[in-house]
Amino acid sequence: MKDNMRPIGVLDSGVGGLTVVRRLQAQLPGEDILYFGDSANVPYGNRSEDEIFALTMKMIHFLAQRDVKCIAIACNTISTIVKRLRAVEPCPLLSIVEAGASYVVREKLPRVGLIATEFTVSKGAYDARIHAHAPRCEVVSKGSPSLAALIDGGCFGGAAVETEIRTQVDNILSRAPVEHLLLACTHFPIVEDSFRACYPQLKLIDPAEQQAKAVDLLLTERGWHNEQPRGTLSIYTTGDPALYADVAGRLGLAAPAVCAHEALA
Ligand code: DGL
């Protein structure tokens, strides 16, 4: 297959990466997208680095076997170990942490609140990327042990989601007067309305848009744009295909083909 006709791979521990697919379809409507979501093993954010690495390599192999031209790692938790993945995988891997951090630097934000999985926060990957270019930017982070799993279980709002959001964001606000909140887990924009209802004063940052621009730039550099008018979306999941169809509909994605895949572990 000609390089420009090959699909873009997208992976996540679950449904969260569909928020990146939404931005990719807006930015690059002609691209075919192949998505893998490992909902049988979600949340990755409560696992060890070695477990995350092993599970992610299985997703990468699945996508690489289908000849993707690059892979958008639409998961902040996995993106924190992108160096380790790049060391063994030749296919271009685009990290959403690098995309989110570059947005904060480019906008010259003096301070940013950040809500993510506990793993993402513990790795300090955002802090390191932001401080490499903006050493004075104050990054006020808090991990949630349960929000990604709640959303991946089909809870898209209501009391359980709002209580968890308030618990973690109140903690951030008690430590600094933040005006911007980075949604540093791709599941979280699915419940953006709950964030807005709880904190209408905060400006929410979804790094997915920035990641879609990074993919666009890579395709430009390599001459890999697919010029067809409209691309396809194929989703594979180790979880419930109905959940993916539901979230795809909520995010306004054009009707995808959703297939079940056997468990990875
Ligand atoms: N969407 C993933 C992220 O961005 C969720 C991680 C998890 O499974 O814990 O971090």
GROMACS .gro file of C-alpha atoms and ligand atoms in nm:
model
  275
    1MET     CA    1   0.000   0.000   0.000
    2LYS     CA    2   0.128   0.352  -0.078
    3ASP     CA    3   0.249   0.529   0.239
    4ASN     CA    4  -0.012   0.804   0.225
    5MET     CA    5  -0.296   0.548   0.198
    6ARG     CA    6  -0.197   0.366   0.518
    7PRO     CA    7  -0.422   0.426   0.823
    8ILE     CA    8  -0.334   0.625   1.134
    9GLY     CA    9  -0.321   0.409   1.448
   10VAL     CA   10  -0.469   0.537   1.774
   11LEU     CA   11  -0.448   0.352   2.106
   12ASP     CA   12  -0.574   0.397   2.461
   13SER     CA   13  -0.648   0.186   2.766
   14GLY     CA   14  -1.017   0.237   2.685
   15VAL     CA   15  -1.272   0.473   2.532
   16GLY     CA   16  -1.085   0.793   2.624
   17GLY     CA   17  -0.880   0.801   2.305
   18LEU     CA   18  -1.200   0.857   2.107
   19THR     CA   19  -1.172   1.221   2.224
   20VAL     CA   20  -0.849   1.232   2.020
   21VAL     CA   21  -1.021   1.063   1.724
   22ARG     CA   22  -1.277   1.348   1.731
   23ARG     CA   23  -0.995   1.602   1.684
   24LEU     CA   24  -0.816   1.388   1.424
   25GLN     CA   25  -1.132   1.361   1.214
   26ALA     CA   26  -1.177   1.740   1.232
   27GLN     CA   27  -0.811   1.813   1.147
   28LEU     CA   28  -0.752   1.531   0.895
   29PRO     CA   29  -1.090   1.424   0.748
   30GLY     CA   30  -0.938   1.211   0.470
   31GLU     CA   31  -0.743   0.980   0.699
   32ASP     CA   32  -0.847   0.621   0.773
   33ILE     CA   33  -0.819   0.559   1.148
   34LEU     CA   34  -0.761   0.228   1.323
   35TYR     CA   35  -0.831   0.244   1.697
   36PHE     CA   36  -0.750  -0.001   1.974
   37GLY     CA   37  -0.900   0.039   2.324
   38ASP     CA   38  -0.802  -0.212   2.593
   39SER     CA   39  -1.105  -0.179   2.820
   40ALA     CA   40  -1.051  -0.531   2.959
   41ASN     CA   41  -0.747  -0.392   3.141
   42VAL     CA   42  -0.858  -0.036   3.218
   43PRO     CA   43  -0.752   0.157   3.425
   44TYR     CA   44  -0.385   0.146   3.328
   45GLY     CA   45  -0.324   0.432   3.572
   46ASN     CA   46  -0.342   0.198   3.872
   47ARG     CA   47  -0.089  -0.051   3.722
   48SER     CA   48   0.290  -0.078   3.737
   49GLU     CA   49   0.509   0.066   3.462
   50ASP     CA   50   0.613  -0.283   3.349
   51GLU     CA   51   0.250  -0.394   3.317
   52ILE     CA   52   0.162  -0.079   3.119
   53PHE     CA   53   0.462  -0.133   2.891
   54ALA     CA   54   0.375  -0.499   2.823
   55LEU     CA   55   0.006  -0.430   2.751
   56THR     CA   56   0.087  -0.131   2.532
   57MET     CA   57   0.338  -0.328   2.323
   58LYS     CA   58   0.058  -0.573   2.243
   59MET     CA   59  -0.161  -0.288   2.119
   60ILE     CA   60   0.129  -0.147   1.918
   61HIS     CA   61   0.192  -0.486   1.756
   62PHE     CA   62  -0.175  -0.515   1.665
   63LEU     CA   63  -0.167  -0.176   1.491
   64ALA     CA   64   0.178  -0.221   1.334
   65GLN     CA   65   0.070  -0.554   1.182
   66ARG     CA   66  -0.206  -0.360   1.007
   67ASP     CA   67   0.054  -0.129   0.855
   68VAL     CA   68  -0.037   0.199   1.026
   69LYS     CA   69   0.183   0.494   0.920
   70CYS     CA   70   0.206   0.637   1.273
   71ILE     CA   71   0.046   0.582   1.614
   72ALA     CA   72  -0.116   0.855   1.824
   73ILE     CA   73  -0.081   0.747   2.186
   74ALA     CA   74  -0.417   0.885   2.296
   75CYS     CA   75  -0.349   0.803   2.660
   76ASN     CA   76  -0.157   1.025   2.900
   77THR     CA   77  -0.069   0.735   3.128
   78ILE     CA   78   0.096   0.543   2.842
   79SER     CA   79   0.256   0.859   2.702
   80THR     CA   80   0.457   0.902   3.023
   81ILE     CA   81   0.663   0.596   2.914
   82VAL     CA   82   0.693   0.694   2.547
   83LYS     CA   83   1.075   0.698   2.555
   84ARG     CA   84   1.079   0.331   2.654
   85LEU     CA   85   0.828   0.249   2.379
   86ARG     CA   86   1.018   0.447   2.114
   87ALA     CA   87   1.335   0.259   2.204
   88VAL     CA   88   1.182  -0.065   2.075
   89GLU     CA   89   0.920   0.049   1.821
   90PRO     CA   90   1.026   0.207   1.489
   91CYS     CA   91   0.677   0.331   1.389
   92PRO     CA   92   0.643   0.706   1.477
   93LEU     CA   93   0.471   0.736   1.819
   94LEU     CA   94   0.303   1.067   1.906
   95SER     CA   95   0.269   1.141   2.276
   96ILE     CA   96  -0.031   1.333   2.408
   97VAL     CA   97   0.176   1.453   2.705
   98GLU     CA   98   0.420   1.623   2.467
   99ALA     CA   99   0.122   1.782   2.288
  100GLY     CA  100  -0.043   1.906   2.610
  101ALA     CA  101   0.281   2.040   2.755
  102SER     CA  102   0.367   2.227   2.435
  103TYR     CA  103   0.026   2.400   2.449
  104VAL     CA  104   0.093   2.527   2.803
  105VAL     CA  105   0.439   2.652   2.698
  106ARG     CA  106   0.314   2.817   2.379
  107GLU     CA  107   0.033   2.997   2.560
  108LYS     CA  108   0.286   3.117   2.823
  109LEU     CA  109   0.054   3.018   3.108
  110PRO     CA  110   0.202   3.128   3.443
  111ARG     CA  111   0.016   2.851   3.625
  112VAL     CA  112  -0.188   2.546   3.528
  113GLY     CA  113  -0.395   2.295   3.723
  114LEU     CA  114  -0.368   1.937   3.601
  115ILE     CA  115  -0.598   1.643   3.669
  116ALA     CA  116  -0.486   1.299   3.550
  117THR     CA  117  -0.449   0.940   3.662
  118GLU     CA  118  -0.235   0.882   3.968
  119PHE     CA  119   0.030   0.716   3.748
  120THR     CA  120   0.056   1.020   3.518
  121VAL     CA  121   0.094   1.254   3.815
  122SER     CA  122   0.349   1.030   3.989
  123LYS     CA  123   0.569   1.020   3.678
  124GLY     CA  124   0.594   1.402   3.668
  125ALA     CA  125   0.612   1.389   3.288
  126TYR     CA  126   0.406   1.706   3.234
  127ASP     CA  127   0.610   1.899   3.490
  128ALA     CA  128   0.936   1.793   3.322
  129ARG     CA  129   0.818   1.880   2.969
  130ILE     CA  130   0.669   2.214   3.074
  131HIS     CA  131   0.963   2.317   3.294
  132ALA     CA  132   1.216   2.236   3.021
  133HIS     CA  133   1.080   2.537   2.829
  134ALA     CA  134   0.891   2.738   3.094
  135PRO     CA  135   1.074   2.685   3.424
  136ARG     CA  136   0.860   2.937   3.612
  137CYS     CA  137   0.522   2.789   3.517
  138GLU     CA  138   0.353   2.653   3.829
  139VAL     CA  139   0.202   2.307   3.765
  140VAL     CA  140  -0.051   2.207   4.031
  141SER     CA  141  -0.135   1.839   3.979
  142LYS     CA  142  -0.374   1.589   4.132
  143GLY     CA  143  -0.439   1.230   4.038
  144SER     CA  144  -0.776   1.060   4.043
  145PRO     CA  145  -0.778   0.690   4.128
  146SER     CA  146  -1.126   0.629   3.989
  147LEU     CA  147  -1.251   0.881   3.731
  148ALA     CA  148  -1.110   0.706   3.420
  149ALA     CA  149  -1.254   0.371   3.530
  150LEU     CA  150  -1.594   0.526   3.610
  151ILE     CA  151  -1.614   0.674   3.260
  152ASP     CA  152  -1.492   0.353   3.096
  153GLY     CA  153  -1.768   0.175   3.286
  154GLY     CA  154  -2.027   0.391   3.108
  155CYS     CA  155  -2.080   0.660   3.375
  156PHE     CA  156  -2.088   0.983   3.175
  157GLY     CA  157  -2.210   1.224   3.444
  158GLY     CA  158  -2.417   1.240   3.761
  159ALA     CA  159  -2.333   1.225   4.129
  160ALA     CA  160  -2.045   0.975   4.127
  161VAL     CA  161  -1.857   1.160   3.852
  162GLU     CA  162  -1.920   1.506   4.000
  163THR     CA  163  -1.818   1.398   4.352
  164GLU     CA  164  -1.487   1.264   4.222
  165ILE     CA  165  -1.425   1.576   4.013
  166ARG     CA  166  -1.495   1.803   4.312
  167THR     CA  167  -1.272   1.599   4.543
  168GLN     CA  168  -0.968   1.629   4.317
  169VAL     CA  169  -1.021   1.979   4.173
  170ASP     CA  170  -1.099   2.130   4.516
  171ASN     CA  171  -0.762   1.992   4.626
  172ILE     CA  172  -0.592   2.171   4.333
  173LEU     CA  173  -0.774   2.498   4.405
  174SER     CA  174  -0.683   2.478   4.775
  175ARG     CA  175  -0.314   2.484   4.674
  176ALA     CA  176  -0.316   2.762   4.412
  177PRO     CA  177  -0.555   3.004   4.238
  178VAL     CA  178  -0.553   2.825   3.903
  179GLU     CA  179  -0.754   2.960   3.609
  180HIS     CA  180  -0.669   2.686   3.358
  181LEU     CA  181  -0.729   2.314   3.414
  182LEU     CA  182  -0.554   2.065   3.189
  183LEU     CA  183  -0.761   1.749   3.137
  184ALA     CA  184  -0.456   1.521   3.132
  185CYS     CA  185  -0.647   1.197   3.085
  186THR     CA  186  -0.820   1.142   2.753
  187HIS     CA  187  -1.126   0.998   2.926
  188PHE     CA  188  -1.199   1.326   3.104
  189PRO     CA  189  -1.324   1.536   2.808
  190ILE     CA  190  -1.608   1.281   2.776
  191VAL     CA  191  -1.744   1.431   3.102
  192GLU     CA  192  -1.648   1.789   3.014
  193ASP     CA  193  -2.005   1.901   3.093
  194SER     CA  194  -1.963   1.780   3.452
  195PHE     CA  195  -1.634   1.972   3.485
  196ARG     CA  196  -1.807   2.284   3.350
  197ALA     CA  197  -2.107   2.240   3.582
  198CYS     CA  198  -1.880   2.209   3.888
  199TYR     CA  199  -1.630   2.480   3.791
  200PRO     CA  200  -1.778   2.724   3.538
  201GLN     CA  201  -1.494   2.970   3.608
  202LEU     CA  202  -1.215   2.736   3.494
  203LYS     CA  203  -1.078   2.733   3.139
  204LEU     CA  204  -1.049   2.367   3.040
  205ILE     CA  205  -0.760   2.249   2.820
  206ASP     CA  206  -0.804   1.931   2.613
  207PRO     CA  207  -0.463   1.835   2.467
  208ALA     CA  208  -0.630   1.624   2.197
  209GLU     CA  209  -0.653   1.918   1.956
  210GLN     CA  210  -0.279   1.979   1.992
  211GLN     CA  211  -0.205   1.610   1.935
  212ALA     CA  212  -0.411   1.612   1.614
  213LYS     CA  213  -0.200   1.909   1.495
  214ALA     CA  214   0.117   1.715   1.578
  215VAL     CA  215  -0.007   1.423   1.365
  216ASP     CA  216  -0.088   1.668   1.083
  217LEU     CA  217   0.266   1.812   1.103
  218LEU     CA  218   0.422   1.465   1.087
  219LEU     CA  219   0.215   1.376   0.778
  220THR     CA  220   0.315   1.704   0.613
  221GLU     CA  221   0.686   1.641   0.682
  222ARG     CA  222   0.667   1.289   0.536
  223GLY     CA  223   0.428   1.367   0.248
  224TRP     CA  224   0.186   1.114   0.395
  225HIS     CA  225  -0.152   1.293   0.377
  226ASN     CA  226  -0.438   1.081   0.247
  227GLU     CA  227  -0.616   1.301  -0.008
  228GLN     CA  228  -0.944   1.104  -0.018
  229PRO     CA  229  -1.245   1.318   0.081
  230ARG     CA  230  -1.353   1.111   0.384
  231GLY     CA  231  -1.168   0.847   0.584
  232THR     CA  232  -1.302   0.546   0.771
  233LEU     CA  233  -1.294   0.467   1.144
  234SER     CA  234  -1.243   0.108   1.261
  235ILE     CA  235  -1.245   0.039   1.634
  236TYR     CA  236  -1.117  -0.276   1.805
  237THR     CA  237  -1.171  -0.329   2.175
  238THR     CA  238  -1.113  -0.593   2.438
  239GLY     CA  239  -1.419  -0.446   2.612
  240ASP     CA  240  -1.784  -0.396   2.519
  241PRO     CA  241  -1.826  -0.277   2.156
  242ALA     CA  242  -2.164  -0.119   2.251
  243LEU     CA  243  -1.988   0.120   2.490
  244TYR     CA  244  -1.757   0.235   2.210
  245ALA     CA  245  -2.048   0.287   1.971
  246ASP     CA  246  -2.224   0.488   2.244
  247VAL     CA  247  -1.922   0.712   2.317
  248ALA     CA  248  -1.852   0.756   1.945
  249GLY     CA  249  -2.210   0.877   1.903
  250ARG     CA  250  -2.183   1.114   2.200
  251LEU     CA  251  -1.866   1.264   2.053
  252GLY     CA  252  -2.029   1.304   1.711
  253LEU     CA  253  -1.797   1.060   1.530
  254ALA     CA  254  -1.923   0.933   1.196
  255ALA     CA  255  -2.060   0.577   1.231
  256PRO     CA  256  -1.757   0.358   1.304
  257ALA     CA  257  -1.714  -0.016   1.254
  258VAL     CA  258  -1.668  -0.158   1.606
  259CYS     CA  259  -1.524  -0.509   1.659
  260ALA     CA  260  -1.459  -0.713   1.971
  261HIS     CA  261  -1.101  -0.834   2.023
  262GLU     CA  262  -0.985  -1.107   2.260
  263ALA     CA  263  -0.816  -1.002   2.586
  264LEU     CA  264  -0.450  -0.900   2.560
  265ALA     CA  265  -0.304  -1.045   2.877
  266DGL     N1  266  -0.721   0.761   2.885
  266DGL     C1  267  -0.613   0.726   2.975
  266DGL     C2  268  -0.524   0.847   3.005
  266DGL     O1  269  -0.526   0.940   2.932
  266DGL     C3  270  -0.671   0.659   3.092
  266DGL     C4  271  -0.566   0.592   3.173
  266DGL     C5  272  -0.607   0.474   3.252
  266DGL     O2  273  -0.650   0.375   3.196
  266DGL     O3  274  -0.589   0.479   3.373
  266DGL     O4  275  -0.448   0.853   3.097
   0.00000   0.00000   0.00000
